Coordinates of C-alpha atoms in Angstrom, one line a residue:
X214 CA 141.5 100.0 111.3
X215 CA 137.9 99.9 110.4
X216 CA 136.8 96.8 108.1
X217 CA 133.6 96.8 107.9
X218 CA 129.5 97.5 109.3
X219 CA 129.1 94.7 111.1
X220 CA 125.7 95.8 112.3
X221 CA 122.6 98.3 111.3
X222 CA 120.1 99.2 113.9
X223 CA 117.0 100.9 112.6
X224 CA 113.8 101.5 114.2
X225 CA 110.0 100.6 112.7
X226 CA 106.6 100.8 113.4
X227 CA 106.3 97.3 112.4
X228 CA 108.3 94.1 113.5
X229 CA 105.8 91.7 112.3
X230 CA 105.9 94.0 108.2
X231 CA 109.8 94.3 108.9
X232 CA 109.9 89.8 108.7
X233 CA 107.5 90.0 106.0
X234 CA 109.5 92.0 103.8
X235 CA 112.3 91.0 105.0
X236 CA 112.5 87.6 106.2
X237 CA 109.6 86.5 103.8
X238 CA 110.2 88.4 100.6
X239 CA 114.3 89.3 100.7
X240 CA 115.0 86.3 102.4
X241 CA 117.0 87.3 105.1
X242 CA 117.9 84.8 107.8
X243 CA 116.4 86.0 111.3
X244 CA 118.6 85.3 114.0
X245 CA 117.1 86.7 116.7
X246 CA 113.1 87.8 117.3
X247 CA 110.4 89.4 120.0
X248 CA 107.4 91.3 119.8
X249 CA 109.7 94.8 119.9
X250 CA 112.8 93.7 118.0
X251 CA 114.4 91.6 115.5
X252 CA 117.7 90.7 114.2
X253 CA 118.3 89.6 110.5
X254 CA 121.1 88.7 108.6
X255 CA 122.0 89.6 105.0
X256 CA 126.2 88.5 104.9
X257 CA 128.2 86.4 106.8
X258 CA 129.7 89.4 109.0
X259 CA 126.7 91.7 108.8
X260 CA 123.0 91.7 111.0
X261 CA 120.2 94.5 110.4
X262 CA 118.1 94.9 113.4
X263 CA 115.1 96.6 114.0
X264 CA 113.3 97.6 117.4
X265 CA 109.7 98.7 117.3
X266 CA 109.0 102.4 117.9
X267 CA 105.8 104.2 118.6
X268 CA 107.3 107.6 116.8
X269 CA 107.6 109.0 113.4
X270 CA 110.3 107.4 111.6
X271 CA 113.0 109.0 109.2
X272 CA 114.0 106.7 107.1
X273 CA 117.2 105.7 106.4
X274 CA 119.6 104.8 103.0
X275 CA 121.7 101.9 103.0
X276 CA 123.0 99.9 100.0
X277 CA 124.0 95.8 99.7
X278 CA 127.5 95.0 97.9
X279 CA 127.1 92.1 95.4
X280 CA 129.1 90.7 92.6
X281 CA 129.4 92.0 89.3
X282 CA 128.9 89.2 87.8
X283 CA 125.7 88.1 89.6
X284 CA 124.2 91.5 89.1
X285 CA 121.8 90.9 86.4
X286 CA 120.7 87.8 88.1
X287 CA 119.9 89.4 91.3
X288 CA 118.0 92.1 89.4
X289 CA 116.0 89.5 87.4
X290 CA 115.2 87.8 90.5
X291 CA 113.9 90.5 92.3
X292 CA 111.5 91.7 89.4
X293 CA 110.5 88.1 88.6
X294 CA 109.4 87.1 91.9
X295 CA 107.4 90.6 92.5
X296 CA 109.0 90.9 95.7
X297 CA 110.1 94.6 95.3
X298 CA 109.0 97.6 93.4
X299 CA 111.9 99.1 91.6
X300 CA 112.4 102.8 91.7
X301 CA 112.8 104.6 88.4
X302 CA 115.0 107.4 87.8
X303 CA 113.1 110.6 86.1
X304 CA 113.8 109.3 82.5
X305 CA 112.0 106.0 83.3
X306 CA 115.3 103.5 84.2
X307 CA 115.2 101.2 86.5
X308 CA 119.5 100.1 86.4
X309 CA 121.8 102.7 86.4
X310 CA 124.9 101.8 84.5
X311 CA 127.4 104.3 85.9
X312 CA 131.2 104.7 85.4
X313 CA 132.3 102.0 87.7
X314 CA 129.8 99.7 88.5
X315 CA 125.2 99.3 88.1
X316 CA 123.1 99.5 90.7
X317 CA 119.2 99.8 91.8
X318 CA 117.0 100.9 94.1
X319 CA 114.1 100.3 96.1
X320 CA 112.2 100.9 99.2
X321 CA 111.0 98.7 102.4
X322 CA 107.7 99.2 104.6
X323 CA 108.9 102.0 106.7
X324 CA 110.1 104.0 103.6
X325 CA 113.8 103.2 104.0
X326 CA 115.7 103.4 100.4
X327 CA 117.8 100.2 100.2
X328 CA 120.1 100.3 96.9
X329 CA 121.6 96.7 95.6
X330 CA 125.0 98.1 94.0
X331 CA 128.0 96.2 92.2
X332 CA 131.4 97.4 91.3
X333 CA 133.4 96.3 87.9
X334 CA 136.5 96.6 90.0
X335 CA 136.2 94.4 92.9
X336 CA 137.5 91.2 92.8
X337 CA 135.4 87.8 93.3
X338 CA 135.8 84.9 95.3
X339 CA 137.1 87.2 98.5
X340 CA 133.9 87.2 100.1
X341 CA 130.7 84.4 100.1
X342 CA 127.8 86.3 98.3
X343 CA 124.7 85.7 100.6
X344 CA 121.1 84.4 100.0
X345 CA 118.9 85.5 96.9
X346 CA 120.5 88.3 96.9
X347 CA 124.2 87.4 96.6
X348 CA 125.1 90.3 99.3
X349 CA 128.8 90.4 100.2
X350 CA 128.3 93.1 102.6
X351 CA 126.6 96.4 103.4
X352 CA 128.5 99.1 101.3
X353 CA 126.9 102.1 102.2
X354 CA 125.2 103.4 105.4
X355 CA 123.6 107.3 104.6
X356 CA 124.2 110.2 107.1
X357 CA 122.2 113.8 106.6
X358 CA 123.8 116.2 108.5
X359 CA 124.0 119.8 108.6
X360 CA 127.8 120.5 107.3
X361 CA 129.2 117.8 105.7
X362 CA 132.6 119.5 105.8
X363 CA 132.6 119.4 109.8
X364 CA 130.6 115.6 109.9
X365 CA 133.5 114.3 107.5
X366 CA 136.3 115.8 109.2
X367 CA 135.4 114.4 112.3
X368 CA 135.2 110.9 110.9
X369 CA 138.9 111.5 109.2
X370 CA 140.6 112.4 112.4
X371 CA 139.0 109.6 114.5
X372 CA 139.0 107.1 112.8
X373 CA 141.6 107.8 109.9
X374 CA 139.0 107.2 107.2
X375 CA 139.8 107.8 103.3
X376 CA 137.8 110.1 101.5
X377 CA 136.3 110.2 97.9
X378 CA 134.3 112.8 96.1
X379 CA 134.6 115.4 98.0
X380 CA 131.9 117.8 97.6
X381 CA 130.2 120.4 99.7
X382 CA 126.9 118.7 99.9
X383 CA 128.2 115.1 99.6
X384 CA 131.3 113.0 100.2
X385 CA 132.2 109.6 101.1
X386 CA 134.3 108.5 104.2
X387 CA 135.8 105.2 103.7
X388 CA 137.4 102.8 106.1
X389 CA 137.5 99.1 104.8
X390 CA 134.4 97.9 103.1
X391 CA 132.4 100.4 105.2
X392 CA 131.3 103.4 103.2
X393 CA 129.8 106.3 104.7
X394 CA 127.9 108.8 102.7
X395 CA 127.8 112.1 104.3
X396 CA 124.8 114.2 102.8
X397 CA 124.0 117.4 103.2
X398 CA 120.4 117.3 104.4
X399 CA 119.5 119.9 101.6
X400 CA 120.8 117.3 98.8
X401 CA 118.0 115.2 98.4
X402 CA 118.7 110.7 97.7
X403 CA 118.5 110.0 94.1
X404 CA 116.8 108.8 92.4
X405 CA 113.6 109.7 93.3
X406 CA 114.5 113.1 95.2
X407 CA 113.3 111.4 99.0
X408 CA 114.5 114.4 101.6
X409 CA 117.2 113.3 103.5
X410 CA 116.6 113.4 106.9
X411 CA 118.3 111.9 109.8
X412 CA 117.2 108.8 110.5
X413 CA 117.5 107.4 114.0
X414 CA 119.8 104.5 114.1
X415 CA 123.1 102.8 115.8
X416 CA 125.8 102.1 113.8
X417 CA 128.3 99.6 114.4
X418 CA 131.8 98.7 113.0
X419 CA 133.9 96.2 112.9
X420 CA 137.6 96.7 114.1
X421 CA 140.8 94.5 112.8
X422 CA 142.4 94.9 116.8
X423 CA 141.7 96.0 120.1
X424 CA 144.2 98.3 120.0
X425 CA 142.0 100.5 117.8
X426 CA 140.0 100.8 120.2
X427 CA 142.7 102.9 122.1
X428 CA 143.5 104.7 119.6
X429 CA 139.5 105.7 118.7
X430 CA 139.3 106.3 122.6
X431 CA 142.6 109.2 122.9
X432 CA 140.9 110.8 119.7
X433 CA 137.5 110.9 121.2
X434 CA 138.9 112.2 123.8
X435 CA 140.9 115.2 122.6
X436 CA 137.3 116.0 120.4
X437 CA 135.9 116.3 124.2
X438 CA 133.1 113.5 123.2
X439 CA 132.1 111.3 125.9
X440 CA 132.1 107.1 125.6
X441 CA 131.7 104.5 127.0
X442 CA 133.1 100.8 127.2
X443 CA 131.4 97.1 128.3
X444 CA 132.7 94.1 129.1
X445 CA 132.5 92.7 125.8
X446 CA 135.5 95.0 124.5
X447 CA 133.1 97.4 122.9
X448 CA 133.1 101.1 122.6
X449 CA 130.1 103.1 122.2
X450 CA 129.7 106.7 121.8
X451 CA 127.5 109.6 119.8
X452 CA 128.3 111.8 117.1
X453 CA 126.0 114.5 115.9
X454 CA 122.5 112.7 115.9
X455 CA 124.1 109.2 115.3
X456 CA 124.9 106.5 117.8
X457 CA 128.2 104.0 116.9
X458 CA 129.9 101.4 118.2
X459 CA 133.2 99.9 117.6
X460 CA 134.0 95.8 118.3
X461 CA 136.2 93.0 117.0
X462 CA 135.1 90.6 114.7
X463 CA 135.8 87.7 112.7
X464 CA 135.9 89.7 109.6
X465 CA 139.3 89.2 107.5
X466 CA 141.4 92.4 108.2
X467 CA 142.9 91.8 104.7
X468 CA 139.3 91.6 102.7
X469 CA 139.5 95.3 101.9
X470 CA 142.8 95.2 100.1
X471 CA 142.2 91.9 98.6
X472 CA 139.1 92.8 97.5
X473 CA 140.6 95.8 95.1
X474 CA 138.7 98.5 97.1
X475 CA 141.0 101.6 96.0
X476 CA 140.3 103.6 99.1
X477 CA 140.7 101.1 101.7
X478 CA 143.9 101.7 104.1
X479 CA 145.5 99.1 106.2
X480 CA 147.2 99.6 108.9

């Protein structure tokens, strides 16, 4: 199974402004850095790189899981150190206390909308929280694309993700900790109506065994969508506009279901 996104890729027009806001401001760890690419990371299992491009960027969504409890904290930090601007919703909040969980947005030098997010349900103490920010991992990872109903149907069948409110212009395909949100790029990201366009970006996922990787591969496959493997045990193929990749890592297969994420399978 799935368990997690164990890496972003983005692109920028900036690597020295990506370590400032980054590196500097967030306080992300770098791990890795040249003049066209670096290599931060936020969690224990997770690294966002970006490599330098001389093109116009889409920029992406993509939202930090952090504990419930440290929420508040995480928020007051970010507004007392001045590090971030805080997007407001049309009636002027800033923290949106929804059903399950608060969360809040903001935006990085390229124009990416990052979203800090915490769930009432999850349970603490499966996962180290991170840095400044207390990130467990990256929840969600945005996807615009032109039908939703094909995009998520193709991520059910190859990779036997879970699905959760299913919409025609939105839905989210679930496998572990990894939460994809398929939007129709005529539904624009809340909360400050940014057009959701497809952002150029690889997209990787951790796997629980290698014999996912078999399975991933006769699915791929029967869809008639070319791949590729390396030496490393990897797989790396394209759907739609978006590159992925598949490899095992030291994540803890159980973390999902220990973690009290309802639509997490294993197995």
């Amino acid at each position: 199974m799935i368990t997690h996104f164990s890496q972003l890729q983005l692109q920028t027009v900036s690597i020295r402004g990506v370590k400032q806001f980054y590196h500097e401001q967030l306080r992300f760890p770098v791990v890795y850095e040249s003049d066209h690419e670096i290599l931060l990371q936020p969690a224990e299992y997770f690294t966002l790189s970006f490599k330098e491009a001389a093109e116009p960027l889409a920029p992406a969504h993509f939202a930090f899981e952090v504990p419930y409890s440290d929420f508040n904290n995480v928020v007051d930090w970010l507004q007392r150190t001045g590090n971030v601007t805080l997007l407001k919703w049309p009636n002027g909040r800033i923290i949106d206390d929804f059903e399950t969980g608060l969360n809040v947005y903001f935006r990085d030098g390229d124009g990416n909308l990052l979203e800090i997010i915490a769930h009432n349900y999850i349970t603490e103490g499966i996962l180290t929280p991170c840095g400044e920010l207390k990130i467990l991992y990256l929840r969600e990872v945005g996807f615009p694309v032109d039908s939703v109903a094909d995009f998520r149907a193709l991520l059910v069948e190859l990779f036997n993700f879970s699905l959760a409110k299913v919409y025609d212009n939105f839905t989210f395909a679930i496998g572990g900790t990894a939460h994809a949100v398929i939007a129709s790029k005529q539904r624009k990201w809340i909360p400050i109506a940014m057009t959701a366009l497809p952002p150029t970006m690889n997209v990787s996922f951790g796997i629980s065994s290698l014999d996912f990787i078999e399975k991933v591969k006769t699915n791929l496959t029967a869809k008639g969508i070319p791949y590729e493997s390396d030496e490393h045990c990897q797989l790396h193929f394209q759907i739609k506009e978006y590159s992925f990749r598949l490899g095992l890592t030291d994540f803890p297969d159980k973390a999902p279901a220990l973690l009290n994420l309802p639509y997490s399978r294993l197995g």
